mmCIF file of C-alpha atoms in Angstrom:
data_model
loop_
_atom_site.group_PDB
_atom_site.id
_atom_site.type_symbol
_atom_site.label_atom_id
_atom_site.label_comp_id
_atom_site.label_asym_id
_atom_site.label_seq_id
_atom_site.Cartn_x
_atom_site.Cartn_y
_atom_site.Cartn_z
ATOM 1 C CA UNK W 1 -10.997 -19.299 29.797
ATOM 2 C CA UNK W 2 -8.873 -16.618 28.121
ATOM 3 C CA UNK W 3 -9.025 -16.300 24.349
ATOM 4 C CA UNK W 4 -5.267 -15.617 24.307
ATOM 5 C CA UNK W 5 -4.274 -19.080 25.493
ATOM 6 C CA UNK W 6 -5.125 -20.551 22.102
ATOM 7 C CA UNK W 7 -2.532 -18.403 20.329
ATOM 8 C CA UNK W 8 1.194 -17.722 20.432
ATOM 9 C CA UNK W 9 2.321 -14.774 22.612
ATOM 10 C CA UNK W 10 3.502 -12.813 19.549
ATOM 11 C CA UNK W 11 -0.063 -12.955 18.174
ATOM 12 C CA UNK W 12 -1.714 -11.351 21.212
ATOM 13 C CA UNK W 13 -1.348 -7.774 19.942
ATOM 14 C CA UNK W 14 -3.121 -8.710 16.706
ATOM 15 C CA UNK W 15 -5.903 -10.369 18.708
ATOM 16 C CA UNK W 16 -6.431 -7.060 20.529
ATOM 17 C CA UNK W 17 -6.934 -5.362 17.141
ATOM 18 C CA UNK W 18 -9.473 -7.995 16.085
ATOM 19 C CA UNK W 19 -11.465 -7.475 19.283
ATOM 20 C CA UNK W 20 -11.429 -3.693 18.662
ATOM 21 C CA UNK W 21 -12.682 -4.209 15.088
ATOM 22 C CA UNK W 22 -15.477 -6.411 16.349
ATOM 23 C CA UNK W 23 -16.549 -3.811 18.919
ATOM 24 C CA UNK W 24 -16.500 -1.093 16.257
ATOM 25 C CA UNK W 25 -18.741 -3.064 13.871
ATOM 26 C CA UNK W 26 -21.069 -3.969 16.728
ATOM 27 C CA UNK W 27 -21.493 -0.531 18.280
ATOM 28 C CA UNK W 28 -21.173 1.790 15.272
ATOM 29 C CA UNK W 29 -23.692 -0.265 13.256
ATOM 30 C CA UNK W 30 -21.394 0.012 10.233
ATOM 31 C CA UNK W 31 -18.763 -2.169 8.492
ATOM 32 C CA UNK W 32 -15.106 -2.166 9.554
ATOM 33 C CA UNK W 33 -12.603 -2.717 6.727
ATOM 34 C CA UNK W 34 -9.099 -3.907 7.591
ATOM 35 C CA UNK W 35 -5.851 -3.729 5.681
ATOM 36 C CA UNK W 36 -4.684 -6.824 3.790
ATOM 37 C CA UNK W 37 -4.210 -9.796 6.106
ATOM 38 C CA UNK W 38 -2.068 -12.850 5.500
ATOM 39 C CA UNK W 39 -3.781 -16.273 5.733
ATOM 40 C CA UNK W 40 -2.711 -16.817 9.347
ATOM 41 C CA UNK W 41 -4.222 -13.464 10.360
ATOM 42 C CA UNK W 42 -7.396 -14.377 8.464
ATOM 43 C CA UNK W 43 -7.514 -17.629 10.412
ATOM 44 C CA UNK W 44 -7.226 -15.737 13.716
ATOM 45 C CA UNK W 45 -9.995 -13.306 12.729
ATOM 46 C CA UNK W 46 -12.258 -16.186 11.722
ATOM 47 C CA UNK W 47 -11.667 -18.065 14.974
ATOM 48 C CA UNK W 48 -12.373 -14.967 17.112
ATOM 49 C CA UNK W 49 -15.447 -13.768 15.227
ATOM 50 C CA UNK W 50 -16.392 -17.416 14.719
ATOM 51 C CA UNK W 51 -20.039 -18.176 15.300
ATOM 52 C CA UNK W 52 -20.923 -14.662 16.441
ATOM 53 C CA UNK W 53 -24.481 -13.821 15.476
ATOM 54 C CA UNK W 54 -24.053 -10.060 15.831
ATOM 55 C CA UNK W 55 -20.928 -9.511 13.701
ATOM 56 C CA UNK W 56 -20.036 -11.331 10.484
ATOM 57 C CA UNK W 57 -16.670 -11.402 8.715
ATOM 58 C CA UNK W 58 -15.865 -11.958 5.052
ATOM 59 C CA UNK W 59 -12.547 -11.756 3.210
ATOM 60 C CA UNK W 60 -11.699 -10.543 -0.284
ATOM 61 C CA UNK W 61 -8.393 -9.773 -1.959
ATOM 62 C CA UNK W 62 -9.312 -9.423 -5.610
ATOM 63 C CA UNK W 63 -10.151 -13.087 -6.244
ATOM 64 C CA UNK W 64 -10.976 -16.187 -4.217
ATOM 65 C CA UNK W 65 -7.585 -17.836 -4.801
ATOM 66 C CA UNK W 66 -5.274 -14.990 -3.678
ATOM 67 C CA UNK W 67 -3.553 -15.303 -0.299
ATOM 68 C CA UNK W 68 -3.657 -11.814 1.141
ATOM 69 C CA UNK W 69 -7.167 -10.456 1.671
ATOM 70 C CA UNK W 70 -8.923 -7.572 3.374
ATOM 71 C CA UNK W 71 -11.438 -8.461 6.070
ATOM 72 C CA UNK W 72 -14.815 -6.783 6.289
ATOM 73 C CA UNK W 73 -16.503 -7.051 9.686
ATOM 74 C CA UNK W 74 -20.120 -5.974 9.585
ATOM 75 C CA UNK W 75 -23.439 -6.257 11.443
ATOM 76 C CA UNK W 76 -25.414 -9.341 10.508
ATOM 77 C CA UNK W 77 -28.099 -7.323 8.723
ATOM 78 C CA UNK W 78 -25.589 -5.662 6.346
ATOM 79 C CA UNK W 79 -25.075 -7.007 2.796
ATOM 80 C CA UNK W 80 -21.502 -6.372 1.574
ATOM 81 C CA UNK W 81 -20.543 -5.676 -2.037
ATOM 82 C CA UNK W 82 -17.205 -5.921 -3.840
ATOM 83 C CA UNK W 83 -16.743 -2.129 -3.708
ATOM 84 C CA UNK W 84 -16.809 -2.285 0.103
ATOM 85 C CA UNK W 85 -13.345 -3.891 0.046
ATOM 86 C CA UNK W 86 -11.770 -0.856 -1.713
ATOM 87 C CA UNK W 87 -9.312 -2.790 -3.869
ATOM 88 C CA UNK W 88 -7.562 -1.790 -7.091
ATOM 89 C CA UNK W 89 -5.609 -3.893 -9.575
ATOM 90 C CA UNK W 90 -2.603 -2.566 -11.501
ATOM 91 C CA UNK W 91 -0.652 -4.273 -14.253
ATOM 92 C CA UNK W 92 3.023 -3.356 -14.605
ATOM 93 C CA UNK W 93 4.017 -2.298 -18.105
ATOM 94 C CA UNK W 94 7.783 -2.671 -18.554
ATOM 95 C CA UNK W 95 10.255 -3.415 -21.392
ATOM 96 C CA UNK W 96 10.172 -7.205 -20.856
ATOM 97 C CA UNK W 97 12.238 -7.838 -24.003
ATOM 98 C CA UNK W 98 15.221 -6.217 -22.310
ATOM 99 C CA UNK W 99 14.759 -6.711 -18.542
ATOM 100 C CA UNK W 100 13.425 -9.357 -16.209
ATOM 101 C CA UNK W 101 11.414 -8.317 -13.142
ATOM 102 C CA UNK W 102 10.770 -10.766 -10.317
ATOM 103 C CA UNK W 103 8.501 -10.830 -7.265
ATOM 104 C CA UNK W 104 11.161 -9.704 -4.694
ATOM 105 C CA UNK W 105 12.016 -6.650 -6.799
ATOM 106 C CA UNK W 106 8.366 -5.587 -7.016
ATOM 107 C CA UNK W 107 7.912 -6.077 -3.284
ATOM 108 C CA UNK W 108 11.099 -4.122 -2.525
ATOM 109 C CA UNK W 109 10.058 -1.218 -4.744
ATOM 110 C CA UNK W 110 6.626 -1.003 -3.119
ATOM 111 C CA UNK W 111 8.119 -1.093 0.375
ATOM 112 C CA UNK W 112 10.597 1.626 -0.584
ATOM 113 C CA UNK W 113 7.636 3.992 -1.092
ATOM 114 C CA UNK W 114 7.191 4.002 2.689
ATOM 115 C CA UNK W 115 4.013 1.930 2.647
ATOM 116 C CA UNK W 116 3.173 -0.797 5.118
ATOM 117 C CA UNK W 117 3.084 -4.316 3.663
ATOM 118 C CA UNK W 118 -0.549 -4.481 4.732
ATOM 119 C CA UNK W 119 -1.532 -1.796 2.204
ATOM 120 C CA UNK W 120 -1.137 -4.099 -0.775
ATOM 121 C CA UNK W 121 -2.178 -7.650 -1.433
ATOM 122 C CA UNK W 122 -0.765 -10.356 -3.673
ATOM 123 C CA UNK W 123 1.861 -9.720 -6.311
ATOM 124 C CA UNK W 124 0.943 -11.971 -9.226
ATOM 125 C CA UNK W 125 3.379 -12.972 -11.963
ATOM 126 C CA UNK W 126 2.873 -15.275 -14.915
ATOM 127 C CA UNK W 127 5.635 -15.322 -17.522
ATOM 128 C CA UNK W 128 6.093 -11.628 -18.437
ATOM 129 C CA UNK W 129 2.777 -10.422 -16.994
ATOM 130 C CA UNK W 130 2.953 -8.880 -13.505
ATOM 131 C CA UNK W 131 0.070 -7.471 -11.465
ATOM 132 C CA UNK W 132 -0.217 -5.903 -8.033
ATOM 133 C CA UNK W 133 -3.333 -5.647 -5.858
ATOM 134 C CA UNK W 134 -3.477 -2.540 -3.662
ATOM 135 C CA UNK W 135 -5.740 -0.774 -1.190
ATOM 136 C CA UNK W 136 -7.777 1.922 -2.927
ATOM 137 C CA UNK W 137 -6.716 4.548 -0.370
ATOM 138 C CA UNK W 138 -3.059 4.318 -1.477
ATOM 139 C CA UNK W 139 -3.650 3.612 -5.181
ATOM 140 C CA UNK W 140 -3.112 7.218 -6.352
ATOM 141 C CA UNK W 141 0.056 7.505 -4.268
ATOM 142 C CA UNK W 142 1.457 4.317 -5.793
ATOM 143 C CA UNK W 143 0.444 5.443 -9.279
ATOM 144 C CA UNK W 144 2.385 8.703 -8.866
ATOM 145 C CA UNK W 145 5.455 7.328 -7.143
ATOM 146 C CA UNK W 146 6.126 3.827 -8.479
ATOM 147 C CA UNK W 147 7.933 4.660 -11.708
ATOM 148 C CA UNK W 148 10.763 2.139 -11.710
ATOM 149 C CA UNK W 149 11.519 -1.352 -10.456
ATOM 150 C CA UNK W 150 15.192 -2.162 -10.255
ATOM 151 C CA UNK W 151 16.743 -0.467 -13.283
ATOM 152 C CA UNK W 152 13.589 -0.757 -15.360
ATOM 153 C CA UNK W 153 11.286 2.161 -16.016
ATOM 154 C CA UNK W 154 7.701 1.039 -15.559
ATOM 155 C CA UNK W 155 4.164 2.269 -16.010
ATOM 156 C CA UNK W 156 1.135 1.135 -14.023
ATOM 157 C CA UNK W 157 -2.064 0.375 -15.914
ATOM 158 C CA UNK W 158 -5.277 0.028 -13.935
ATOM 159 C CA UNK W 159 -7.242 -3.122 -14.735
ATOM 160 C CA UNK W 160 -10.663 -4.399 -13.816
ATOM 161 C CA UNK W 161 -10.590 -7.117 -11.156
ATOM 162 C CA UNK W 162 -12.012 -9.537 -13.723
ATOM 163 C CA UNK W 163 -8.629 -9.363 -15.522
ATOM 164 C CA UNK W 164 -6.658 -10.689 -12.534
ATOM 165 C CA UNK W 165 -4.067 -13.376 -13.272
ATOM 166 C CA UNK W 166 -5.133 -16.835 -12.133
ATOM 167 C CA UNK W 167 -2.188 -18.749 -10.659
ATOM 168 C CA UNK W 168 -2.869 -22.293 -9.510
ATOM 169 C CA UNK W 169 -0.343 -23.632 -7.011
ATOM 170 C CA UNK W 170 0.076 -27.409 -6.735
ATOM 171 C CA UNK W 171 0.997 -29.160 -3.491
ATOM 172 C CA UNK W 172 2.370 -32.584 -2.570
ATOM 173 C CA UNK W 173 1.969 -34.225 0.849
ATOM 174 C CA UNK W 174 4.825 -36.168 2.433
ATOM 175 C CA UNK W 175 5.132 -38.117 5.698
ATOM 176 C CA UNK W 176 8.326 -38.056 7.754
ATOM 177 C CA UNK W 177 9.711 -38.338 11.288
ATOM 178 C CA UNK W 178 11.657 -35.661 13.154
ATOM 179 C CA UNK W 179 13.518 -35.607 16.468
ATOM 180 C CA UNK W 180 11.709 -32.459 17.647
ATOM 181 C CA UNK W 181 9.397 -29.668 16.491
ATOM 182 C CA UNK W 182 12.219 -27.097 16.434
ATOM 183 C CA UNK W 183 12.208 -24.876 13.362
ATOM 184 C CA UNK W 184 15.719 -25.877 12.268
ATOM 185 C CA UNK W 185 14.749 -29.564 12.449
ATOM 186 C CA UNK W 186 11.532 -29.060 10.446
ATOM 187 C CA UNK W 187 13.251 -26.896 7.799
ATOM 188 C CA UNK W 188 16.055 -29.426 7.396
ATOM 189 C CA UNK W 189 13.636 -32.333 6.972
ATOM 190 C CA UNK W 190 11.093 -30.566 4.756
ATOM 191 C CA UNK W 191 13.636 -29.118 2.340
ATOM 192 C CA UNK W 192 16.178 -31.967 2.411
ATOM 193 C CA UNK W 193 18.879 -29.892 4.079
ATOM 194 C CA UNK W 194 21.342 -30.626 6.851
ATOM 195 C CA UNK W 195 20.780 -28.946 10.239
ATOM 196 C CA UNK W 196 24.085 -27.125 9.701
ATOM 197 C CA UNK W 197 22.674 -25.573 6.520
ATOM 198 C CA UNK W 198 19.167 -24.911 7.847
ATOM 199 C CA UNK W 199 20.328 -22.989 10.942
ATOM 200 C CA UNK W 200 22.214 -20.213 9.063
ATOM 201 C CA UNK W 201 19.176 -19.670 6.806
ATOM 202 C CA UNK W 202 17.047 -19.054 9.909
ATOM 203 C CA UNK W 203 19.670 -16.839 11.573
ATOM 204 C CA UNK W 204 19.964 -14.781 8.381
ATOM 205 C CA UNK W 205 16.232 -13.976 8.408
ATOM 206 C CA UNK W 206 15.463 -16.052 5.305
ATOM 207 C CA UNK W 207 12.809 -18.192 6.989
ATOM 208 C CA UNK W 208 9.232 -17.174 7.754
ATOM 209 C CA UNK W 209 6.618 -18.961 9.826
ATOM 210 C CA UNK W 210 3.044 -17.911 9.052
ATOM 211 C CA UNK W 211 4.372 -15.044 6.910
ATOM 212 C CA UNK W 212 6.425 -13.589 9.783
ATOM 213 C CA UNK W 213 10.227 -13.692 9.885
ATOM 214 C CA UNK W 214 11.588 -16.004 12.582
ATOM 215 C CA UNK W 215 15.300 -15.964 13.427
ATOM 216 C CA UNK W 216 15.300 -18.453 16.336
ATOM 217 C CA UNK W 217 16.406 -21.967 15.412
ATOM 218 C CA UNK W 218 14.701 -23.337 18.550
ATOM 219 C CA UNK W 219 11.317 -21.802 17.617
ATOM 220 C CA UNK W 220 8.660 -24.447 18.321
ATOM 221 C CA UNK W 221 6.545 -25.263 15.263
ATOM 222 C CA UNK W 222 2.886 -26.160 15.583
ATOM 223 C CA UNK W 223 0.343 -27.992 13.474
ATOM 224 C CA UNK W 224 -0.947 -25.750 10.691
ATOM 225 C CA UNK W 225 2.196 -23.588 10.474
ATOM 226 C CA UNK W 226 3.196 -22.377 7.007
ATOM 227 C CA UNK W 227 6.986 -22.279 6.653
ATOM 228 C CA UNK W 228 8.766 -20.565 3.777
ATOM 229 C CA UNK W 229 12.499 -20.522 3.053
ATOM 230 C CA UNK W 230 13.783 -17.986 0.553
ATOM 231 C CA UNK W 231 15.196 -19.775 -2.449
ATOM 232 C CA UNK W 232 13.767 -23.173 -1.456
ATOM 233 C CA UNK W 233 9.990 -22.754 -1.467
ATOM 234 C CA UNK W 234 7.485 -23.367 1.263
ATOM 235 C CA UNK W 235 5.660 -26.088 3.103
ATOM 236 C CA UNK W 236 2.804 -26.480 5.546
ATOM 237 C CA UNK W 237 3.031 -28.604 8.663
ATOM 238 C CA UNK W 238 -0.361 -30.155 8.058
ATOM 239 C CA UNK W 239 -0.457 -32.862 10.731
ATOM 240 C CA UNK W 240 1.417 -33.864 13.875
ATOM 241 C CA UNK W 241 0.447 -37.523 14.245
ATOM 242 C CA UNK W 242 2.238 -38.273 17.508
ATOM 243 C CA UNK W 243 5.340 -40.055 18.800
ATOM 244 C CA UNK W 244 6.958 -43.197 17.428
ATOM 245 C CA UNK W 245 8.350 -46.008 19.600
ATOM 246 C CA UNK W 246 11.756 -44.359 19.243
ATOM 247 C CA UNK W 247 10.378 -41.111 20.683
ATOM 248 C CA UNK W 248 10.393 -39.230 17.373
ATOM 249 C CA UNK W 249 7.558 -37.114 16.041
ATOM 250 C CA UNK W 250 5.630 -38.458 13.068
ATOM 251 C CA UNK W 251 4.432 -35.559 10.919
ATOM 252 C CA UNK W 252 2.931 -34.747 7.535
ATOM 253 C CA UNK W 253 4.092 -31.773 5.495
ATOM 254 C CA UNK W 254 2.572 -30.400 2.311
ATOM 255 C CA UNK W 255 5.098 -28.844 -0.067
ATOM 256 C CA UNK W 256 4.524 -26.522 -3.003
ATOM 257 C CA UNK W 257 5.751 -27.995 -6.273
#
């Protein structure tokens, strides 16, 4: 039985990387540290490494509750420490009395430095306090080159990981029925939109499934998928319960409040 059949075709290339990481940790007798992975990628790594007795995987992204984490694959006899994950925390100092900085602006400014998204973790914001978690190997580069966000001049201040902002996200579960598992149908139902409004959002690249942009309205959603719509929030397709007598799908979605 092929390991690939359990995953979507677009995830096969990532699976190849995971298998390479596993081989490295197994045959080099040393840990293999990855870039930051989104929760879906972490799930794939966990399912592939799974119950392996030779190679173990742990994840860390600065705190237990953050979404994006680095994976450390290591031989079973190795004992990892926090330093092994090579993570740094910066707080953004900016004139908050005069300007407002939001998550998309921080993300855009970091991406404009020419870095891959996988080189930094969560962007945390609480009121006027903003922090970014980055890979240690690019920390000095970011420190030298990230000097403004939008029109605001900023300064990065390195903080100990113990000072990380704690953001608790609350979720609410809802049950509903849908005519199909198409992305446009699920988005419309989950966010109380019409199909005619949901479809343009998808076509415009404003919808992500499992942290990856999806622009096909007919994309088939699966149980466990995390769906986010820019400007509307996000939801998780937690359960597909089956068909009703009227041939509709009964599902449960969990929405962030």
